[in-house]
Coordinates of C-alpha atoms and ligand atoms in Angstrom, one line a residue:
Chain C
X1 CA -0.3 0.0 -0.1
X2 CA 2.0 2.9 -1.5
X3 CA 0.6 6.2 -2.8
X4 CA 1.1 7.4 -6.4
X5 CA 4.2 9.4 -6.7
X6 CA 4.1 12.9 -6.0
X7 CA 6.4 15.7 -5.1
X8 CA 6.7 17.0 -1.4
X9 CA 7.3 20.5 -0.5
X10 CA 7.9 21.6 3.2
X11 CA 7.2 25.4 3.4
X12 CA 8.5 27.3 6.5
X13 CA 6.1 29.9 6.5
X14 CA 2.3 30.6 5.7
X15 CA 3.0 32.9 2.5
X16 CA 5.3 30.3 1.2
X17 CA 2.6 27.4 1.8
X18 CA 0.0 29.7 0.0
X19 CA 2.1 30.6 -2.9
X20 CA 2.8 26.8 -3.5
X21 CA -0.9 26.2 -3.1
X22 CA -1.6 28.7 -5.9
X23 CA 1.3 27.4 -8.1
X24 CA 0.1 23.8 -8.3
X25 CA -3.7 24.5 -7.9
X26 CA -5.5 21.2 -8.5
X27 CA -2.8 19.2 -8.3
X28 CA -1.6 20.0 -4.8
X29 CA -3.1 18.9 -1.3
X30 CA -2.1 20.1 2.1
X31 CA -0.8 17.5 4.5
X32 CA -1.3 18.1 8.1
X33 CA -1.1 15.1 10.7
X34 CA -1.7 13.0 7.4
X35 CA -3.8 10.5 9.3
X36 CA -7.0 10.9 7.0
X37 CA -4.9 11.7 3.8
X38 CA -2.0 9.5 3.8
X39 CA -4.5 6.3 4.4
X40 CA -6.6 7.8 1.5
X41 CA -3.6 8.1 -0.7
X42 CA -2.3 4.6 -0.1
X43 CA -5.8 3.4 -1.1
X44 CA -5.5 5.9 -4.1
X45 CA -8.7 7.5 -3.4
X46 CA -6.5 10.7 -3.4
X47 CA -3.7 11.2 -5.9
X48 CA -2.1 14.6 -5.6
X49 CA 0.5 15.4 -7.7
X50 CA 2.2 17.7 -5.0
X51 CA 2.1 17.6 -1.2
X52 CA 2.4 20.8 0.9
X53 CA 3.3 19.8 4.6
X54 CA 2.0 22.5 7.0
X55 CA 4.2 20.8 9.6
X56 CA 7.1 23.3 9.4
X57 CA 5.0 26.6 9.6
X58 CA 5.3 27.6 13.7
X59 CA 2.4 30.0 13.8
X60 CA -0.2 27.2 12.9
X61 CA 0.5 25.8 16.5
X62 CA -0.5 26.6 20.0
X63 CA -3.4 27.3 22.2
X64 CA -4.1 30.5 23.9
X65 CA -7.1 32.8 25.4
X66 CA -7.4 36.1 24.0
X67 CA -10.2 38.1 25.8
X68 CA -13.5 35.9 25.3
X69 CA -11.8 33.5 22.7
X70 CA -10.0 30.3 22.6
X71 CA -7.6 30.5 19.6
X72 CA -6.2 27.0 18.7
X73 CA -3.8 26.9 15.9
X74 CA -5.0 24.4 13.2
X75 CA -2.1 22.4 13.3
X76 CA -2.5 21.6 17.1
X77 CA -2.6 17.9 17.7
X78 CA -5.4 15.9 19.5
X79 CA -2.7 15.1 22.5
X80 CA -1.8 18.8 22.8
X81 CA -5.4 19.6 23.1
X82 CA -6.0 16.9 25.8
X83 CA -3.0 17.9 27.8
X84 CA -3.8 21.5 27.4
X85 CA -4.4 23.0 31.3
X86 CA -6.1 26.3 29.5
X87 CA -8.7 23.7 27.6
X88 CA -9.1 21.7 30.6
X89 CA -10.5 24.4 32.7
X90 CA -12.1 26.4 30.0
X91 CA -13.4 24.1 27.5
X92 CA -13.4 20.5 28.8
X93 CA -16.0 19.4 26.2
X94 CA -13.3 19.9 23.5
X95 CA -10.9 17.7 25.7
X96 CA -13.6 15.0 26.3
X97 CA -14.1 14.9 22.6
X98 CA -10.4 14.6 21.6
X99 CA -10.1 12.0 24.0
X100 CA -12.5 9.8 22.2
X101 CA -10.7 10.2 19.1
X102 CA -9.1 7.1 17.5
X103 CA -6.1 5.8 19.7
X104 CA -2.8 7.7 21.3
X105 CA -0.5 7.4 18.1
X106 CA -3.2 8.9 15.9
X107 CA -3.4 11.6 18.4
X108 CA -0.1 12.4 18.5
X109 CA -0.3 13.2 14.8
X110 CA -4.0 13.9 13.9
X111 CA -4.6 17.8 14.1
X112 CA -7.8 19.8 15.0
X113 CA -7.6 21.7 11.6
X114 CA -7.3 18.5 9.6
X115 CA -9.9 16.9 11.4
X116 CA -12.3 20.0 10.5
X117 CA -11.0 20.7 7.0
X118 CA -11.3 17.0 5.7
X119 CA -15.0 17.2 5.7
X120 CA -15.6 13.3 6.9
X121 CA -19.0 13.4 8.8
X122 CA -17.5 10.4 11.0
X123 CA -14.8 12.7 12.5
X124 CA -15.7 14.0 15.9
X125 CA -14.5 17.7 15.9
X126 CA -17.0 19.0 13.5
X127 CA -20.2 18.4 15.6
X128 CA -17.9 19.6 18.7
X129 CA -17.3 22.7 16.6
X130 CA -21.1 23.0 16.3
X131 CA -21.8 22.6 19.7
X132 CA -19.4 25.2 21.0
X133 CA -20.2 27.9 18.3
X134 CA -16.7 27.8 16.9
X135 CA -15.6 29.7 13.7
X136 CA -12.5 28.9 11.5
X137 CA -9.8 31.5 10.3
X138 CA -9.2 30.8 6.4
X139 CA -6.2 32.6 4.8
X140 CA -6.3 32.7 1.0
X141 CA -4.6 34.7 -1.5
X142 CA -7.2 37.4 -1.1
X143 CA -6.1 37.5 3.0
X144 CA -8.0 36.4 5.6
X145 CA -11.8 35.4 6.4
X146 CA -13.6 34.0 9.5
X147 CA -16.6 31.8 8.7
X148 CA -18.6 29.9 11.4
X149 CA -18.9 26.3 12.0
X150 CA -22.5 26.5 11.2
X151 CA -22.9 26.5 7.4
X152 CA -19.1 25.5 7.1
X153 CA -19.9 21.6 6.5
X154 CA -21.5 21.2 3.2
X155 CA -21.4 17.7 2.1
X156 CA -19.2 14.4 2.7
X157 CA -15.6 15.6 2.0
X158 CA -16.9 19.0 1.2
X159 CA -16.6 22.4 3.0
X160 CA -16.9 26.1 2.6
X161 CA -13.2 26.2 2.4
X162 CA -11.8 27.2 -1.1
X163 CA -9.1 25.2 -2.9
X164 CA -6.7 28.1 -2.4
X165 CA -7.1 28.5 1.4
X166 CA -5.5 27.1 4.3
X167 CA -7.2 26.9 7.6
X168 CA -5.1 28.6 10.3
X169 CA -6.9 28.8 13.3
X170 CA -10.0 27.5 15.2
X171 CA -11.7 30.1 17.5
X172 CA -14.0 29.0 20.1
X173 CA -16.0 31.5 22.5
X174 CA -15.2 30.5 26.1
X175 CA -18.3 28.9 27.6
X176 CA -20.0 30.8 30.2
X177 CA -19.0 29.5 33.6
X178 CA -20.8 26.5 34.9
X179 CA -22.1 25.5 31.5
X180 CA -23.0 21.7 31.4
X181 CA -21.4 19.8 28.5
X182 CA -20.9 16.2 27.2
X183 CA -19.7 14.5 24.4
X184 CA -21.4 10.8 24.2
X185 CA -19.8 8.8 21.4
X186 CA -20.9 5.2 20.8
X187 CA -18.1 3.1 19.0
X188 CA -17.8 -0.6 18.3
X189 CA -14.4 -0.7 19.4
X190 CA -11.7 1.4 20.9
X191 CA -10.1 3.6 18.4
X192 CA -13.3 3.3 15.9
X193 CA -15.2 6.2 14.3
X194 CA -18.6 6.9 16.1
X195 CA -22.0 4.7 15.1
X196 CA -23.3 7.9 16.5
X197 CA -22.3 10.6 18.9
X198 CA -23.8 13.6 20.6
X199 CA -22.2 16.9 21.5
X200 CA -24.1 19.2 23.9
X201 CA -23.4 22.5 25.7
X202 CA -26.2 23.6 28.1
X203 CA -26.7 26.8 30.1
X204 CA -29.1 26.8 33.2
X205 CA -30.8 29.6 34.7
X206 CA -32.9 29.2 37.7
X207 CA -33.1 25.4 36.7
X208 CA -34.4 26.4 33.3
X209 CA -32.7 25.9 30.0
X210 CA -31.3 29.2 29.1
X211 CA -29.2 28.2 26.1
X212 CA -28.5 24.8 24.6
X213 CA -26.6 23.6 21.2
X214 CA -26.9 19.8 20.3
X215 CA -25.1 18.2 17.6
X216 CA -24.4 15.0 16.0
X217 CA -21.6 13.1 14.4
X218 CA -21.8 10.5 11.5
X219 CA -25.5 10.1 11.2
X220 CA -25.8 12.1 8.0
X221 CA -23.7 13.6 5.0
X222 CA -22.3 16.3 7.5
X223 CA -22.6 16.6 11.3
X224 CA -26.0 17.9 12.1
X225 CA -27.5 20.4 14.6
X226 CA -30.6 19.1 16.1
X227 CA -32.1 22.9 16.2
X228 CA -35.7 21.5 16.8
X229 CA -34.5 19.5 19.9
X230 CA -32.6 22.7 21.0
X231 CA -35.8 24.8 20.7
X232 CA -37.9 22.5 22.6
X233 CA -35.5 22.5 25.5
X234 CA -35.1 26.3 25.8
X235 CA -37.0 28.0 28.7
X236 CA -37.9 24.5 30.2
X237 CA -36.7 22.5 33.0
X238 CA -34.7 19.8 31.5
X239 CA -36.2 16.8 33.1
X240 CA -36.2 13.1 31.7
X241 CA -39.3 13.5 30.0
X242 CA -38.4 16.4 28.0
X243 CA -35.1 15.0 27.4
X244 CA -36.8 11.9 25.6
X245 CA -38.9 14.3 23.5
X246 CA -35.6 16.3 22.5
X247 CA -33.8 12.8 21.5
X248 CA -37.0 11.9 19.5
X249 CA -36.6 15.4 17.4
X250 CA -32.8 14.9 17.1
X251 CA -33.4 11.4 15.7
X252 CA -35.7 13.1 13.0
X253 CA -32.7 15.1 11.4
X254 CA -30.7 12.2 11.2
X255 CA -30.2 10.4 7.6
X256 CA -27.2 7.9 8.3
X257 CA -25.8 5.6 5.5
X258 CA -25.8 1.9 6.4
X259 CA -22.0 0.5 6.9
X260 CA -20.6 -2.1 9.1
X261 CA -21.4 -0.3 12.2
X262 CA -25.0 -0.8 11.5
X263 CA -28.3 0.1 9.5
X264 CA -29.7 3.3 9.2
X265 CA -32.4 2.6 11.6
X266 CA -30.2 1.5 14.3
X267 CA -27.8 4.4 14.0
X268 CA -30.6 7.0 14.2
X269 CA -31.5 5.0 17.5
X270 CA -28.4 5.4 18.7
X271 CA -28.3 9.2 17.8
X272 CA -31.1 9.4 19.9
X273 CA -29.7 7.3 22.9
X274 CA -26.5 9.6 22.4
X275 CA -28.6 12.5 22.6
X276 CA -30.1 11.3 26.0
X277 CA -26.7 10.6 27.4
X278 CA -25.2 13.9 26.6
X279 CA -28.1 15.9 27.7
X280 CA -28.3 14.1 31.0
X281 CA -24.6 14.2 31.8
X282 CA -24.7 18.0 30.9
X283 CA -27.7 18.4 33.0
X284 CA -25.7 17.0 35.9
X285 CA -22.5 19.0 35.2
X286 CA -24.3 22.5 34.7
X287 CA -24.1 24.5 37.8
Chain F
X1 CA 8.4 9.4 -11.0
X2 CA 9.0 12.1 -8.5
X3 CA 12.6 12.9 -7.8
X4 CA 14.2 11.4 -5.1
X5 CA 15.3 13.1 -2.0
X6 CA 18.0 13.0 0.4
X7 CA 16.7 12.7 4.3
X8 CA 18.8 12.7 7.2
X9 CA 17.8 11.8 10.9
X10 CA 18.9 10.2 13.7
X11 CA 18.0 6.7 14.3
X12 CA 18.8 5.2 17.8
X13 CA 21.2 7.9 18.5
X14 CA 23.0 7.4 15.2
X15 CA 23.2 9.7 12.3
X16 CA 21.6 8.0 9.0
X17 CA 21.1 9.5 5.4
X18 CA 18.8 7.8 3.2
X19 CA 17.7 8.9 -0.6
X20 CA 13.9 8.1 -0.9
X21 CA 11.0 8.6 -3.0
X22 CA 8.5 11.2 -1.5
X23 CA 6.1 8.6 -1.4
X24 CA 8.1 6.1 0.7
X25 CA 6.7 5.0 3.9
X26 CA 9.0 5.4 7.2
X27 CA 8.4 1.7 8.1
X28 CA 9.7 0.7 4.5
X29 CA 13.0 2.7 4.9
X30 CA 13.5 1.4 8.6
X31 CA 13.0 -2.1 7.5
X32 CA 14.2 -2.2 3.7
X33 CA 17.0 0.5 3.6
X34 CA 18.1 0.6 7.0
X35 CA 17.8 -3.1 8.1
X36 CA 15.7 -2.2 11.2
X37 CA 13.1 -5.0 11.1
X38 CA 12.0 -4.7 14.7
X39 CA 9.1 -2.2 13.7
X40 CA 6.7 -4.9 12.4
X41 CA 3.8 -4.4 9.6
X42 CA 0.6 -5.8 10.9
X43 CA -1.9 -3.9 8.7
X44 CA -0.5 -1.2 6.9
X45 CA -3.8 0.7 7.5
X46 CA -2.8 2.6 10.6
X47 CA -5.0 0.2 12.7
X48 CA -2.6 -2.4 14.8
X49 CA 0.3 -0.3 16.2
X50 CA 2.7 -3.0 15.1
X51 CA 4.9 -0.4 13.5
X52 CA 5.0 2.0 16.1
X53 CA 8.0 3.7 16.6
X54 CA 9.1 6.9 18.8
X55 CA 9.4 10.1 16.4
X56 CA 10.4 13.2 17.9
X57 CA 9.3 12.2 21.6
X58 CA 5.9 10.8 19.9
X59 CA 4.6 7.3 19.7
X60 CA 3.6 7.3 15.8
X61 CA 2.6 4.5 13.2
X62 CA 5.4 4.4 10.8
X63 CA 3.2 2.9 8.1
X64 CA 1.5 6.2 8.2
X65 CA 4.2 8.7 8.2
X66 CA 6.4 9.7 5.1
X67 CA 10.1 9.2 5.4
X68 CA 10.3 13.0 4.1
X69 CA 8.4 14.0 6.9
X70 CA 11.5 13.0 9.2
X71 CA 14.3 15.4 8.0
X72 CA 16.3 16.3 11.2
X73 CA 14.0 13.9 13.3
X74 CA 14.8 11.6 16.2
X75 CA 13.7 8.2 15.6
X76 CA 13.9 5.3 18.4
X77 CA 13.0 1.9 17.5
X78 CA 13.2 -1.5 19.7
X79 CA 16.8 -2.0 18.2
X80 CA 18.0 1.1 20.2
X81 CA 16.3 -0.1 23.8
X82 CA 19.1 -2.7 25.2
X83 CA 22.3 -0.8 26.2
X84 CA 25.7 -2.8 26.2
X85 CA 24.0 -6.1 25.9
X86 CA 21.8 -5.1 29.0
X87 CA 17.7 -5.3 28.4
X88 CA 15.8 -2.3 29.0
X89 CA 13.7 -2.4 32.0
X90 CA 10.6 -2.9 29.7
X91 CA 12.2 -5.5 27.7
X92 CA 13.0 -7.5 31.2
X93 CA 9.5 -7.1 32.5
X94 CA 7.7 -8.4 29.2
X95 CA 10.2 -11.3 29.3
X96 CA 9.6 -12.0 33.0
X97 CA 6.1 -11.1 33.2
X98 CA 5.3 -13.4 29.9
X99 CA 3.7 -10.3 28.2
X100 CA 4.1 -11.9 24.7
X101 CA 3.5 -15.3 23.1
X102 CA 4.1 -14.7 19.1
X103 CA 6.0 -11.5 19.9
X104 CA 4.6 -10.1 16.6
X105 CA 3.2 -6.8 18.6
X106 CA 6.0 -6.8 21.2
X107 CA 8.4 -4.1 19.6
X108 CA 5.5 -1.6 19.0
X109 CA 4.0 -2.3 22.5
X110 CA 7.3 -1.7 24.2
X111 CA 8.1 1.5 22.2
X112 CA 4.7 2.7 22.7
X113 CA 5.0 1.8 26.5
X114 CA 8.2 3.8 26.7
X115 CA 7.0 6.9 25.6
X116 CA 3.9 6.4 28.1
X117 CA 6.2 5.9 31.0
X118 CA 8.0 9.1 30.1
X119 CA 4.7 11.1 30.0
X120 CA 3.4 9.2 33.1
X121 CA 6.0 7.4 35.2
X122 CA 3.3 5.7 37.5
X123 CA 0.0 5.0 35.5
X124 CA -2.9 3.1 37.1
X125 CA -4.1 0.1 35.1
X126 CA -6.9 2.0 33.4
X127 CA -4.3 4.6 32.2
X128 CA -2.1 2.0 30.8
X129 CA -5.1 0.5 28.8
X130 CA -6.4 3.9 27.8
X131 CA -3.1 5.0 26.6
X132 CA -2.0 1.8 25.0
X133 CA -5.0 1.3 23.0
X134 CA -3.4 1.7 19.8
X135 CA -1.5 -1.4 19.8
X136 CA -3.3 -4.6 19.1
X137 CA -2.1 -8.1 20.4
X138 CA -3.8 -11.2 19.1
X139 CA -2.2 -13.5 21.5
X140 CA -1.8 -12.5 25.0
X141 CA -5.3 -11.0 26.2
X142 CA -3.6 -7.9 27.3
X143 CA -3.3 -9.1 31.2
X144 CA 0.5 -9.8 31.2
X145 CA 1.1 -6.6 29.1
X146 CA -0.4 -4.3 31.7
X147 CA 1.3 -6.3 34.3
X148 CA 4.8 -5.9 32.6
X149 CA 4.3 -2.2 32.1
X150 CA 3.6 -1.7 35.7
X151 CA 6.6 -3.7 36.8
X152 CA 8.7 -1.6 34.4
X153 CA 7.2 1.4 35.9
X154 CA 8.3 0.2 39.5
X155 CA 11.6 -0.5 38.2
X156 CA 12.6 2.7 36.3
X157 CA 11.1 4.9 39.2
X158 CA 13.1 3.0 41.8
X159 CA 16.3 3.3 39.4
X160 CA 15.4 7.0 39.3
X161 CA 15.1 7.6 42.6
X162 CA 18.5 5.9 43.5
Ligands
LIG1 C1 -7.1 4.4 12.7 C2 -8.0 5.7 12.7 C3 -9.0 6.1 13.5 C4 -9.7 7.2 13.4 N1 -10.3 7.5 14.1 C5 -11.1 8.8 14.3 C6 -11.9 9.1 15.2 O1 -12.5 8.5 15.9 N2 -12.3 10.3 15.2 C7 -12.0 11.3 14.7 O2 -12.4 12.7 14.4 N3 -11.0 11.2 13.5 C8 -10.5 9.9 13.3 N4 -9.3 9.5 12.6 C9 -8.8 10.5 11.6 C10 -7.9 11.4 12.4 O3 -8.3 11.9 13.6 C11 -7.1 12.4 11.6 O4 -5.8 12.7 12.1 C12 -8.0 13.6 10.9 O5 -9.2 13.4 10.4 C13 -7.5 14.5 10.2 O6 -6.5 15.1 10.6 P1 -4.8 15.3 10.2 O7 -4.2 16.4 10.7 O8 -4.2 14.0 10.2 O9 -4.8 15.8 8.6 P2 -4.6 15.3 7.2 O10 -4.8 13.7 7.0 O11 -3.2 15.7 7.0 O12 -5.5 16.0 6.1 C14 -6.9 15.6 5.9 C15 -7.5 17.0 5.1 O13 -7.6 18.0 5.3 C16 -6.9 18.9 4.6 N5 -6.2 19.8 5.6 C17 -5.3 19.6 6.7 N6 -5.0 20.8 7.3 C18 -5.6 21.7 6.8 C19 -5.5 23.1 6.9 N7 -4.8 23.7 8.1 N8 -6.1 24.0 5.9 C20 -6.7 23.4 5.0 N9 -7.1 21.9 4.7 C21 -6.3 21.2 5.7 C22 -5.8 18.2 3.8 O14 -5.4 18.7 2.6 C23 -6.5 16.9 3.6 O15 -7.7 16.7 2.7 C24 -8.9 8.3 12.6 C25 -7.9 7.9 11.9 C26 -7.3 6.5 11.5 C27 -5.9 6.5 11.0
LIG2 S1 1.3 -1.8 10.3 FE1 1.1 0.4 10.9 S2 -0.4 0.4 12.1 FE2 -0.4 -1.6 11.5
LIG3 S1 2.1 -11.7 21.3 FE1 1.1 -12.4 19.5 S2 0.2 -10.4 18.7 FE2 0.7 -9.8 20.8

């Protein structure tokens, strides 16, 4: 299993990487952690003529807080996210999600930017990004634009990114103190992609739902926001009965495709179950 | 065919230079060009961990890394563990605790356990199972692998304290 021949470029700065991307156009692919792209190249599902490795570009790394935003460089790895004191304190949902991605070796290499840019509905960060109301900084020939996660995921392997753009940063508004959260993921075995998963952020005020965001992994061509379920919960006490109703509404947006992880009906039911678990845990954690 | 590229890195502390096509995977360079056949090929699809090596203080699957990505890197394989004929604590524990049967997974297991113990010198059983989940073993049932990592952890921390 060896990829088709290609030329390898290792730019050290972002302008150089953008220049190479412009120069080689359709022939080029960006290489981040390589743990989605190289497997696809080995199977020859992807056959780029030029590979542009982002690994040498220092400014794409690192995690910091700027005012009310958490700024995460696109080339930050899953293990760096898991070990970040800042994220453990300010955004434990992202840490809980990253801990459930694949296995340790993959997490040393796989990056948050690659996980999002790949557009694979099986990846876990996209739903986490929807739940966290994140946005992405994209740098292209014409400068930088910032696009919200809502609307970014268009189809399987299809995002709002243009081919000449590089994702540089993930921006997450710091969740309010006391927000409940949970990423509930069902997988057949350690290291597997989700059969179904649900990401929840929940704000309570006086025992009622002030704000809630629910997003689902791997039960459609893109990650899905369960907006009707959210609307049902807002303003109400999140008791078991309404959580069950919300899970039903979440199931109604699912359109999974069948594979070895199960048929469509099973995956939809599991998305409902993951929604119940995520909401119940988030309720417990919410102050 | 794409032009070949020269790549220099440190392998078990020694400088090596290789000339490779950009598409060559690190596991093939190690096994076929550098005669380091400790890292094994189990699946070649990033699932089994038999090809695990230590790359710049990270455990990675060398079937999913390009050799050209290793310019200037420090690579450690199982061949680098024993020092002047003496087994590393992990090798000794795997032997004494019977943590292998066919041995196919063992170089990857030990290399992964090495980095785990650097990061967490005294892991609980649960932590060992979680942080070693990228290495599959079809023989042992993992019980003795966990034990061996625990005994090596004890040996290494008492050696560090001494
Ligand atoms: C065995 C195995 C199990 C896995 N299980 C899971 C799982 O459970 N959950 C999960 O979420 N993922 C899983 N993955 C995928 C893994 O997390 C990948 O690392 C991740 O999807 C892609 O990130 P990467 O950094 O490796 O990107 P790459 O593979 O290098 O790139 C992926 C794609 O994104 C593009 N890209 C990368 N970075 C940028 C950027 N900054 N700007 C623009 N485009 C960019 C690339 O051009 C490429 O098209 C698994 C992978 C393996 C091998
Ligand atoms: S051979 Fe590399 S993970 Fe199996
Ligand atoms: S000892 Fe045989 S695979 Fe682990």
